[in-house]
PDB file of C-alpha atoms in Angstrom:
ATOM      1  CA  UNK A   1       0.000   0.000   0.000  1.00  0.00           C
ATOM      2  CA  UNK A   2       1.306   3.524  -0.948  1.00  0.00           C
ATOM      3  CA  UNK A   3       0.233   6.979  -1.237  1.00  0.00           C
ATOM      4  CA  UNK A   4       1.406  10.244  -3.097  1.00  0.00           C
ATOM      5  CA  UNK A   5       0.750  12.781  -0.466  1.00  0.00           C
ATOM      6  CA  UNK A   6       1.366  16.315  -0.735  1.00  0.00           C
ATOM      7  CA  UNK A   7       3.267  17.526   2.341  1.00  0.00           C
ATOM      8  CA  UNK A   8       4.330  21.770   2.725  1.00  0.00           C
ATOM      9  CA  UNK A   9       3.656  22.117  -1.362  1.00  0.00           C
ATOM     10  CA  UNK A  10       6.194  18.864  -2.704  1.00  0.00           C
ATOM     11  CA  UNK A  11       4.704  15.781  -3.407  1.00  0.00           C
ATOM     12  CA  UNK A  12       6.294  12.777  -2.053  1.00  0.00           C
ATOM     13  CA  UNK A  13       5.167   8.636  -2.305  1.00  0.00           C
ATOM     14  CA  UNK A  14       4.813   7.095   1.012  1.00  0.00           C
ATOM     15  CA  UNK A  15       4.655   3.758   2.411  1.00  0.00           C
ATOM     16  CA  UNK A  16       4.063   2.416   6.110  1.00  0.00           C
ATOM     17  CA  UNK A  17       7.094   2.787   7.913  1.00  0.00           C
ATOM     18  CA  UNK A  18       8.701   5.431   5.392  1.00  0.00           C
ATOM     19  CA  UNK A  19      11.254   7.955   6.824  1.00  0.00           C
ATOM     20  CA  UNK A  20      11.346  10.779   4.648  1.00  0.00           C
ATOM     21  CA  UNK A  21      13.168  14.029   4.683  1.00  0.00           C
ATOM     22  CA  UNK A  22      10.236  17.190   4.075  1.00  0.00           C
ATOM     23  CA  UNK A  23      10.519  20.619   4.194  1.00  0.00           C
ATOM     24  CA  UNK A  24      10.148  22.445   7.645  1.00  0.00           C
ATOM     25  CA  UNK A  25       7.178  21.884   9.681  1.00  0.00           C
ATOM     26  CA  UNK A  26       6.284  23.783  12.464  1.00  0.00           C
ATOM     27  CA  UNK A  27       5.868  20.519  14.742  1.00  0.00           C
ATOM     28  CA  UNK A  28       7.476  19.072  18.102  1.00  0.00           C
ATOM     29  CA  UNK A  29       9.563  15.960  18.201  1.00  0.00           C
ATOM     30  CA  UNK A  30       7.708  13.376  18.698  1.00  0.00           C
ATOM     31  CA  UNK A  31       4.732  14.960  17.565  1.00  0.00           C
ATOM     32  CA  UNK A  32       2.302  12.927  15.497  1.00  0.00           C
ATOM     33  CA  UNK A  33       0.831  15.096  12.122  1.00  0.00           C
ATOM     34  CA  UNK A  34      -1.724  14.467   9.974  1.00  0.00           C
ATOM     35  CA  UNK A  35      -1.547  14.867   5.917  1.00  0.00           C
ATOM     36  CA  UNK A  36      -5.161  15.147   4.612  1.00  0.00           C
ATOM     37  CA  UNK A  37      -4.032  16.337   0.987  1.00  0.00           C
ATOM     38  CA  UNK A  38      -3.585  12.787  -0.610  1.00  0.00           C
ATOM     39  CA  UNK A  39      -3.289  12.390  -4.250  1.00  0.00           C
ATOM     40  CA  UNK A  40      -3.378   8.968  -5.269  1.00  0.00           C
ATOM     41  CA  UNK A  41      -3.468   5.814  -3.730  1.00  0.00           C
ATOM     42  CA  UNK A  42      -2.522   1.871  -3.810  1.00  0.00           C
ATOM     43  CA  UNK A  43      -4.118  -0.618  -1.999  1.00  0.00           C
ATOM     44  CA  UNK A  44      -3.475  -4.580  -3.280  1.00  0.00           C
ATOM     45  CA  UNK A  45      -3.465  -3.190  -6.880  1.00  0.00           C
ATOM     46  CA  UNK A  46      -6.467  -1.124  -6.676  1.00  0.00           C
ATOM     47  CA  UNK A  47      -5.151   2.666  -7.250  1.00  0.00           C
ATOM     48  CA  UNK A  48      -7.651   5.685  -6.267  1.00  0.00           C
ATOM     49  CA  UNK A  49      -6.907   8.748  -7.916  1.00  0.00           C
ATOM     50  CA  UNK A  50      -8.470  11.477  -6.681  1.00  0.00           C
ATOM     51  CA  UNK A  51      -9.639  15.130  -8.868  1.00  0.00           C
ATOM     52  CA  UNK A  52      -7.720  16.332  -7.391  1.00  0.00           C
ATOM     53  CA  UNK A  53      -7.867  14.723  -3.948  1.00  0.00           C
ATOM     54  CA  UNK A  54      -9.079  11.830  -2.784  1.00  0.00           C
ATOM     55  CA  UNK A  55     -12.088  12.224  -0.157  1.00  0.00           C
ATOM     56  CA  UNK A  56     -11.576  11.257   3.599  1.00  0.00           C
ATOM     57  CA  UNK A  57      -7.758   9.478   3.087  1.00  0.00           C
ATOM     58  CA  UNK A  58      -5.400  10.795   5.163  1.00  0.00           C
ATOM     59  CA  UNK A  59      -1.771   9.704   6.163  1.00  0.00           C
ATOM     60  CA  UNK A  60      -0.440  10.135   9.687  1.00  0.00           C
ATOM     61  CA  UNK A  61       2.867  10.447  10.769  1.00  0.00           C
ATOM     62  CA  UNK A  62       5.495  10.783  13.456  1.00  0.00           C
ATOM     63  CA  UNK A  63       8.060  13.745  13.831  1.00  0.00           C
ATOM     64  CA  UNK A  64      11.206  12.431  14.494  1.00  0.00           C
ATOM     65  CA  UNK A  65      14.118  15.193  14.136  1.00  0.00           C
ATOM     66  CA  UNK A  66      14.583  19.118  12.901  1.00  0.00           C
ATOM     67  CA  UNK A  67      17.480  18.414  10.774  1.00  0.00           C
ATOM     68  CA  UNK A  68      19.730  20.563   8.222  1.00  0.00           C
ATOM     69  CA  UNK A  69      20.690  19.312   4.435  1.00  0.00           C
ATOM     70  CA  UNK A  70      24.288  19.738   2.927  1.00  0.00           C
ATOM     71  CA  UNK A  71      25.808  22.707   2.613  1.00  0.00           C
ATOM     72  CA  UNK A  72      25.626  24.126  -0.894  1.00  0.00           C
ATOM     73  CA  UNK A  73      28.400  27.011  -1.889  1.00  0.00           C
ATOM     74  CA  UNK A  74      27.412  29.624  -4.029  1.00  0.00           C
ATOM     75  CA  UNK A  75      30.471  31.359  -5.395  1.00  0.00           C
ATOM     76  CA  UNK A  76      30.579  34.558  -7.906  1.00  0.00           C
ATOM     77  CA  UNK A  77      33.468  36.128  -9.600  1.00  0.00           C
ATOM     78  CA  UNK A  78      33.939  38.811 -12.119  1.00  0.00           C
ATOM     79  CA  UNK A  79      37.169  38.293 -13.835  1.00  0.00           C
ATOM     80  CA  UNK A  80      39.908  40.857 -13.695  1.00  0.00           C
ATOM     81  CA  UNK A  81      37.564  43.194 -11.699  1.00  0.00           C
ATOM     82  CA  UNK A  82      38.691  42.104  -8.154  1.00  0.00           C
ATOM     83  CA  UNK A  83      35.146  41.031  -7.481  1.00  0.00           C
ATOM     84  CA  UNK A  84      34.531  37.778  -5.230  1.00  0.00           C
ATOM     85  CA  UNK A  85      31.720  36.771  -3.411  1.00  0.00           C
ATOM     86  CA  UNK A  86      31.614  33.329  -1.528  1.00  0.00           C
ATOM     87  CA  UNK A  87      28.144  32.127   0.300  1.00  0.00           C
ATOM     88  CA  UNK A  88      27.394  28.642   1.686  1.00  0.00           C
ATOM     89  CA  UNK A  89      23.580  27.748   2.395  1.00  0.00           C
ATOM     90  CA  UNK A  90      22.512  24.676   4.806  1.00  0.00           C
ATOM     91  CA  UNK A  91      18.614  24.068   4.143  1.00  0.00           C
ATOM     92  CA  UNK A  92      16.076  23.100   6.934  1.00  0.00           C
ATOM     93  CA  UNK A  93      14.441  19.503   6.767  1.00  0.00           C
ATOM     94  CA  UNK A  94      11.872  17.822   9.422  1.00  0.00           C
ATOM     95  CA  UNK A  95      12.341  13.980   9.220  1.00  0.00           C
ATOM     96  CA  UNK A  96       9.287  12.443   9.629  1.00  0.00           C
ATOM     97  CA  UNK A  97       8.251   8.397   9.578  1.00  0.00           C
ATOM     98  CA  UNK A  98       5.068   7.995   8.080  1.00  0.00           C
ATOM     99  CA  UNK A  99       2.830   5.535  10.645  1.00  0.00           C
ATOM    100  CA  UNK A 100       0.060   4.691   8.209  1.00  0.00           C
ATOM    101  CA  UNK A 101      -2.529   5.401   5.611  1.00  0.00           C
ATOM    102  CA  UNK A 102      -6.180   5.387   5.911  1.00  0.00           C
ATOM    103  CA  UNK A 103      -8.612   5.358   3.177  1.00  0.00           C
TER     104      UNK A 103
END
C-alpha cells in the first residue's frame, strides 16, 4: 500500500514505515501530524486517484528530528575586476516516519 501525499507544497510517495526528509514543519519531536491532501493511492493493486484529492484518506505520521541538508556554496566572480563573493547555504528539513494510511 502507498500513497502520493502532498506535504508543505512537494509531493512525495509514502509507504508504512517510510522515513522521509520534508521541508520544515512547524511541529514538536515526537509529535504525530496528519496529511489530509492525498493524491493517489494503492491498496493490493487497486489505485484511487483522486480530482484532485481523494475524499476522507489521510496519512499520519510521526516527527522524528529538525534536521539541516548539505551545505551548498554559491560562489561569484567577475574576472579581472577584483570582485569575489563566496556564500554557503545549509537548508532546513523535518524527518518524519510515516505511521500509516487510511482510506
Amino acid at each position: 500500500m502507498y500513497a502520493i501525499v502532498n506535504i508543505s507544497g512537494k509531493q512525495f510517495k509514502v509507504t508504512k514505515d517510510q522515513q522521509i526528509y520534508a521541508p520544515k514543519m512547524a511541529a514538536d519531536v515526537d509529535a504525530s501530524v496528519e496529511f489530509d491532501e492525498v493524491l493517489l493511492a494503492e491498496d493490493n493493486g487497486t489505485v484511487s486517484v483522486g480530482a484532485p484529492l481523494l475524499a476522507g484518506a489521510k496519512v499520519l505520521a510521526k516527527v522524528l528530528a529538525h534536521v539541516k541538508g548539505d551545505k551548498v556554496i554559491v560562489f561569484k566572480k567577475k574576472r579581472r575586476k577584483g570582485y569575489k563573493k563566496k556564500n554557503g547555504h545549509r537548508q532546513q528539513y523535518t524527518k518524519i516516519q510515516i505511521e500509516g494510511i487510511t482510506l
